[in-house]
Structures are given as structure tokens and as C-alpha cells.
Amino acid sequence: DTAVSQTPKYLVTQMGNDKSIKCEQNLGHDTMYWYKQDSKKFLKIMFSYNNKELIINETVPNRFSPKSPDKAHLNLHINSLELGDSAVYFCASSQGTLNTEAFFGQGTRLTVV
Amino acid sequence: GENVEQHPSTLSVQEGDSAVIKCTYSDSASNYFPWYKQELGKGPQLIIDIRSNVGEKKDQRIAVTLNKTAKHFSLHITETQPEDSAVYFCAASKNTGFQKLVFGTGTRLLVSP
């Protein structure tokens, strides 16, 4: 069983389109995250949700809108995609906001052409 | 805020050799230092961590050392194997939760048979 699963694994789309990435965790965790990994492998947090509530929103364009329908799911919707949005997006989860260990999904490679 | 630098960016070794990856951090209040391994096509996975109250920690072939005075910490892998080939990330935080981790820029380790 995959603990943190993301879909799709690969996503190729044209500039200006709107797309969504889905994330689900079966670990019973209450905190979920979205990270962006750029072409140089740099990992940077985008959002953090605890019990479906947004607790961290880093400097991310408002074209990115996370949605957490329940504690086990955190989806990422991106409007008006730009070339610079091309990256690998990772979902992660942990138990509690003070826990320093988290489990990552396998990533979604988004390519905007 | 915290800034974490990681060196080298790439490291090639022969199977059986040792590999050392070094990180420096800027915030002297940081007290938690994990290391993550990211295999091709997968998300980062925690492999070892160290807290500021100890200077060294070992787990089989991997060890981490911490020098609080110099604000640097290192990952040591002995008797490297081809399956150790991956990208390794260091990170630092004040132990206030996973979302506060600041990641290094990653080291691509290649172990040749």
C-alpha cells in the first residue's frame, strides 16, 4: 500500500491551461503539504494544511489554490499555467504540525509547453 | 531566516569507497538536522537525523556528525553500494515542525560498480 499517493505522475500541458494534482495519504496523518522541486532539485514548501485548515501559504502566486476536502486529501489546482510552473510537485504528510518527520509522495512532474 | 548550503553538488565514488556530504547552516538556533535520500522517480525519504544535543549518530553504514560551533553537519556513507546512488538532501530547523525545515540544494551521489 502506498502511504502518500499523487496523481498524475506526469502532466504535460499547454500554457494558459488549468490543471489539478491530487494527493491522498492513508497514514491517518492530520497535516499535509505541497512542495515544489525546481530543475536544480531545490525543494521549497508551498502550502501546509492541518485538519483541513491552511496554516502555511508561502509566497506562491494566487494561481495556485490548494483544497483539502478532508484530512486524507490535499489537492493542488493551478490556473493559467506558465512555463515557469514546470517542476516536480511533491505532496507530503505528517502527524501534527510540530512533528519533524514527514512522508513524501512520489511526485508529479509538470511540464508546461 | 535559516539558510542551508550543501556541498558538493555531485559526487562520484567507486563501490566500496566512502562518501561524505557537507552542509552548513546560518541560524545558530537551529537544533534539528535530518538527511533525506531521493531515488530516481521517488519522493525524498528520511534516512537519518541528529539533534543538537549530540555530536554524532550512526545507523549501520551511514553516520551524521554535527559541529554546532562551526554550524556544519555532515553525512558519511561507508562501503558504498550502487543502490546508494541517489540525490541526498540535508535540512535544518528549530524543531518547530516539518514545514519549518529548510532544505539544502542536494548532492547527486553516483556509486560505480
Coordinates of C-alpha atoms in Angstrom, one line a residue:
Chain A
D1 CA 0.0 0.0 0.0
T2 CA 1.3 3.4 -1.0
A3 CA 1.3 5.7 2.0
V4 CA 1.2 9.0 0.2
S5 CA 0.0 8.8 -3.4
Q6 CA -0.2 11.5 -6.0
T7 CA -1.9 11.6 -9.4
P8 CA -1.0 12.0 -12.1
K9 CA 2.7 11.1 -12.0
Y10 CA 3.4 13.1 -15.3
L11 CA 1.4 16.0 -16.6
V12 CA 2.2 17.8 -19.9
T13 CA 0.0 20.8 -20.7
Q14 CA 0.0 24.0 -22.7
M15 CA 0.5 27.5 -21.3
G16 CA -2.8 29.1 -20.1
N17 CA -4.5 25.8 -19.2
D18 CA -5.8 24.9 -15.8
K19 CA -4.8 21.6 -14.2
S20 CA -5.1 19.8 -10.9
I21 CA -2.9 17.4 -9.0
K22 CA -4.4 15.1 -6.4
C23 CA -2.9 13.7 -3.2
E24 CA -4.1 11.1 -0.8
Q25 CA -2.5 9.7 2.3
N26 CA -3.6 6.5 4.2
L27 CA -1.4 7.1 7.2
G28 CA -4.0 8.8 9.3
H29 CA -2.0 12.0 9.5
D30 CA -3.6 15.3 10.1
T31 CA -1.1 17.6 8.3
M32 CA -0.3 17.7 4.6
Y33 CA 2.0 19.7 2.5
W34 CA 2.8 20.7 -1.1
Y35 CA 6.4 21.2 -2.1
K36 CA 7.9 22.4 -5.4
Q37 CA 11.2 21.0 -6.7
D38 CA 12.7 23.0 -9.4
S39 CA 15.0 21.9 -12.2
K40 CA 18.0 22.3 -9.9
K41 CA 16.4 19.9 -7.3
F42 CA 15.7 22.8 -4.8
L43 CA 12.9 21.8 -2.5
K44 CA 10.6 24.6 -1.3
I45 CA 7.4 24.4 0.7
M46 CA 4.3 25.9 -0.9
F47 CA 1.4 25.1 1.4
S48 CA 0.7 23.3 4.7
Y49 CA -2.7 22.2 5.9
N50 CA -3.6 20.9 9.3
N51 CA -7.0 19.3 9.8
K52 CA -8.2 20.8 6.5
E53 CA -7.2 24.3 7.6
L54 CA -4.5 26.3 5.8
I55 CA -1.6 27.0 8.1
I56 CA 1.2 28.0 5.8
N57 CA 1.0 29.8 2.5
E58 CA 4.4 30.7 1.3
T59 CA 5.0 33.3 -1.4
V60 CA 3.1 31.5 -4.1
P61 CA 1.1 33.1 -6.9
N62 CA -2.6 33.1 -6.3
R63 CA -3.0 31.0 -9.5
F64 CA -2.1 28.1 -7.1
S65 CA -5.1 27.1 -5.0
P66 CA -4.9 24.1 -2.6
K67 CA -8.0 22.4 -1.4
S68 CA -8.4 19.9 1.4
P69 CA -11.8 18.2 1.3
D70 CA -10.8 16.0 4.3
K71 CA -7.7 15.2 6.4
A72 CA -6.6 12.5 4.0
H73 CA -6.6 14.5 0.8
L74 CA -4.9 17.7 -0.4
N75 CA -5.3 18.7 -4.0
L76 CA -3.5 21.4 -5.9
H77 CA -5.2 23.4 -8.6
I78 CA -3.2 25.6 -10.9
N79 CA -4.8 28.2 -13.1
S80 CA -3.4 29.9 -16.2
L81 CA -0.3 27.7 -16.3
E82 CA 3.0 29.4 -17.2
L83 CA 6.3 28.0 -18.4
G84 CA 7.9 28.7 -15.1
D85 CA 5.5 26.4 -13.3
S86 CA 7.3 23.4 -14.8
A87 CA 8.7 21.5 -11.9
V88 CA 8.1 18.4 -9.8
Y89 CA 5.4 18.9 -7.2
F90 CA 5.6 16.7 -4.1
C91 CA 2.8 16.1 -1.6
A92 CA 3.8 15.1 2.0
S93 CA 2.1 14.3 5.2
S94 CA 2.9 14.2 8.9
Q95 CA 1.2 13.7 12.2
G96 CA 0.8 17.1 13.8
T97 CA 2.3 20.4 13.0
L98 CA 5.2 20.0 15.4
N99 CA 6.3 16.6 14.0
T100 CA 9.6 16.9 12.1
E101 CA 9.2 13.6 10.2
A102 CA 7.0 13.6 7.1
F103 CA 6.4 11.1 4.3
F104 CA 6.6 12.2 0.7
G105 CA 4.6 11.1 -2.3
Q106 CA 6.4 10.0 -5.5
G107 CA 5.9 13.4 -7.1
T108 CA 4.1 14.8 -10.1
R109 CA 6.3 16.1 -12.9
L110 CA 4.5 19.0 -14.5
T111 CA 5.8 20.2 -17.9
V112 CA 4.2 23.4 -19.4
V113 CA 4.8 23.8 -23.1
Chain B
G1 CA 15.8 33.2 8.2
E2 CA 17.7 30.0 8.0
N3 CA 20.0 29.3 5.0
V4 CA 21.4 25.9 4.3
E5 CA 24.3 25.3 1.9
Q6 CA 25.3 21.8 0.7
H7 CA 28.4 20.6 -1.0
P8 CA 29.3 19.0 -3.3
S9 CA 26.5 19.2 -5.8
T10 CA 27.7 15.9 -7.4
L11 CA 29.9 13.2 -6.0
S12 CA 31.1 10.1 -7.9
V13 CA 32.7 7.2 -6.0
Q14 CA 33.7 3.6 -6.6
E15 CA 31.8 0.9 -4.9
G16 CA 33.2 0.2 -1.5
D17 CA 34.6 3.7 -1.1
S18 CA 33.3 6.2 1.5
A19 CA 31.3 9.3 0.6
V20 CA 31.0 12.5 2.6
I21 CA 28.4 15.3 2.0
K22 CA 28.7 18.5 4.0
C23 CA 26.2 21.2 4.9
T24 CA 26.4 24.5 6.7
Y25 CA 23.6 26.4 8.3
S26 CA 23.3 30.0 9.3
D27 CA 20.8 30.1 12.2
S28 CA 22.5 29.2 15.5
A29 CA 19.1 28.4 17.0
S30 CA 18.6 25.5 14.6
N31 CA 18.6 22.3 16.6
Y32 CA 17.3 19.6 14.2
F33 CA 19.2 18.3 11.2
P34 CA 17.7 15.5 9.1
W35 CA 19.0 13.9 5.9
Y36 CA 16.8 12.7 3.1
K37 CA 17.5 10.3 0.2
Q38 CA 15.7 10.8 -3.1
E39 CA 15.9 7.9 -5.5
L40 CA 15.1 8.4 -9.2
G41 CA 11.3 8.9 -9.7
K42 CA 10.5 8.9 -6.0
G43 CA 10.0 11.4 -3.2
P44 CA 12.6 12.2 -0.6
Q45 CA 12.8 9.7 2.3
L46 CA 14.2 10.4 5.7
I47 CA 17.3 8.2 6.3
I48 CA 18.9 9.7 9.5
D49 CA 18.6 12.8 11.7
I50 CA 20.5 14.4 14.5
R51 CA 19.6 16.8 17.2
S52 CA 21.8 19.5 18.6
N53 CA 22.4 17.7 21.9
V54 CA 24.5 15.0 20.3
G55 CA 27.6 15.3 18.1
E56 CA 27.4 12.0 16.1
K57 CA 24.8 9.4 15.2
K58 CA 25.3 6.1 13.4
D59 CA 22.9 3.7 11.7
Q60 CA 24.7 0.8 10.0
R61 CA 26.7 2.3 7.1
I62 CA 25.5 5.8 7.5
A63 CA 26.5 8.4 10.1
V64 CA 25.9 12.0 10.7
T65 CA 28.2 14.4 12.6
L66 CA 27.3 17.8 13.9
N67 CA 29.6 20.7 14.8
K68 CA 27.5 23.4 16.5
T69 CA 30.3 25.8 16.9
A70 CA 31.1 25.8 13.2
K71 CA 27.5 25.4 12.3
H72 CA 28.0 22.5 10.0
F73 CA 26.9 18.9 9.8
S74 CA 28.0 16.0 7.5
L75 CA 26.6 12.7 6.2
H76 CA 29.1 9.8 6.0
I77 CA 28.4 6.7 4.0
T78 CA 30.8 3.9 4.3
E79 CA 31.3 0.9 2.0
T80 CA 29.1 2.5 -0.7
Q81 CA 27.0 0.3 -2.9
P82 CA 25.4 1.0 -6.3
E83 CA 22.0 1.2 -4.6
D84 CA 23.3 4.2 -2.6
S85 CA 23.2 6.2 -5.8
A86 CA 20.6 9.0 -5.3
V87 CA 20.2 12.6 -4.5
Y88 CA 20.8 13.4 -0.8
F89 CA 19.3 16.5 0.9
C90 CA 20.3 17.9 4.2
A91 CA 17.9 20.2 6.1
A92 CA 17.8 22.3 9.3
S93 CA 15.1 23.6 11.6
K94 CA 14.4 24.8 15.1
N95 CA 12.4 21.6 15.7
T96 CA 9.2 23.5 15.2
G97 CA 7.6 21.2 12.7
F98 CA 8.3 19.7 9.3
Q99 CA 7.0 22.8 7.5
K100 CA 9.8 24.8 9.0
L101 CA 12.6 22.7 7.6
V102 CA 15.0 24.5 5.2
F103 CA 16.5 22.1 2.7
G104 CA 19.9 22.2 1.2
T105 CA 20.4 22.2 -2.6
G106 CA 21.0 18.5 -2.8
T107 CA 24.0 16.2 -3.7
R108 CA 23.8 13.7 -6.5
L109 CA 25.8 10.7 -5.5
L110 CA 26.8 8.2 -8.1
V111 CA 28.3 4.9 -7.0
S112 CA 30.0 3.0 -9.8
P113 CA 30.4 -0.8 -9.6

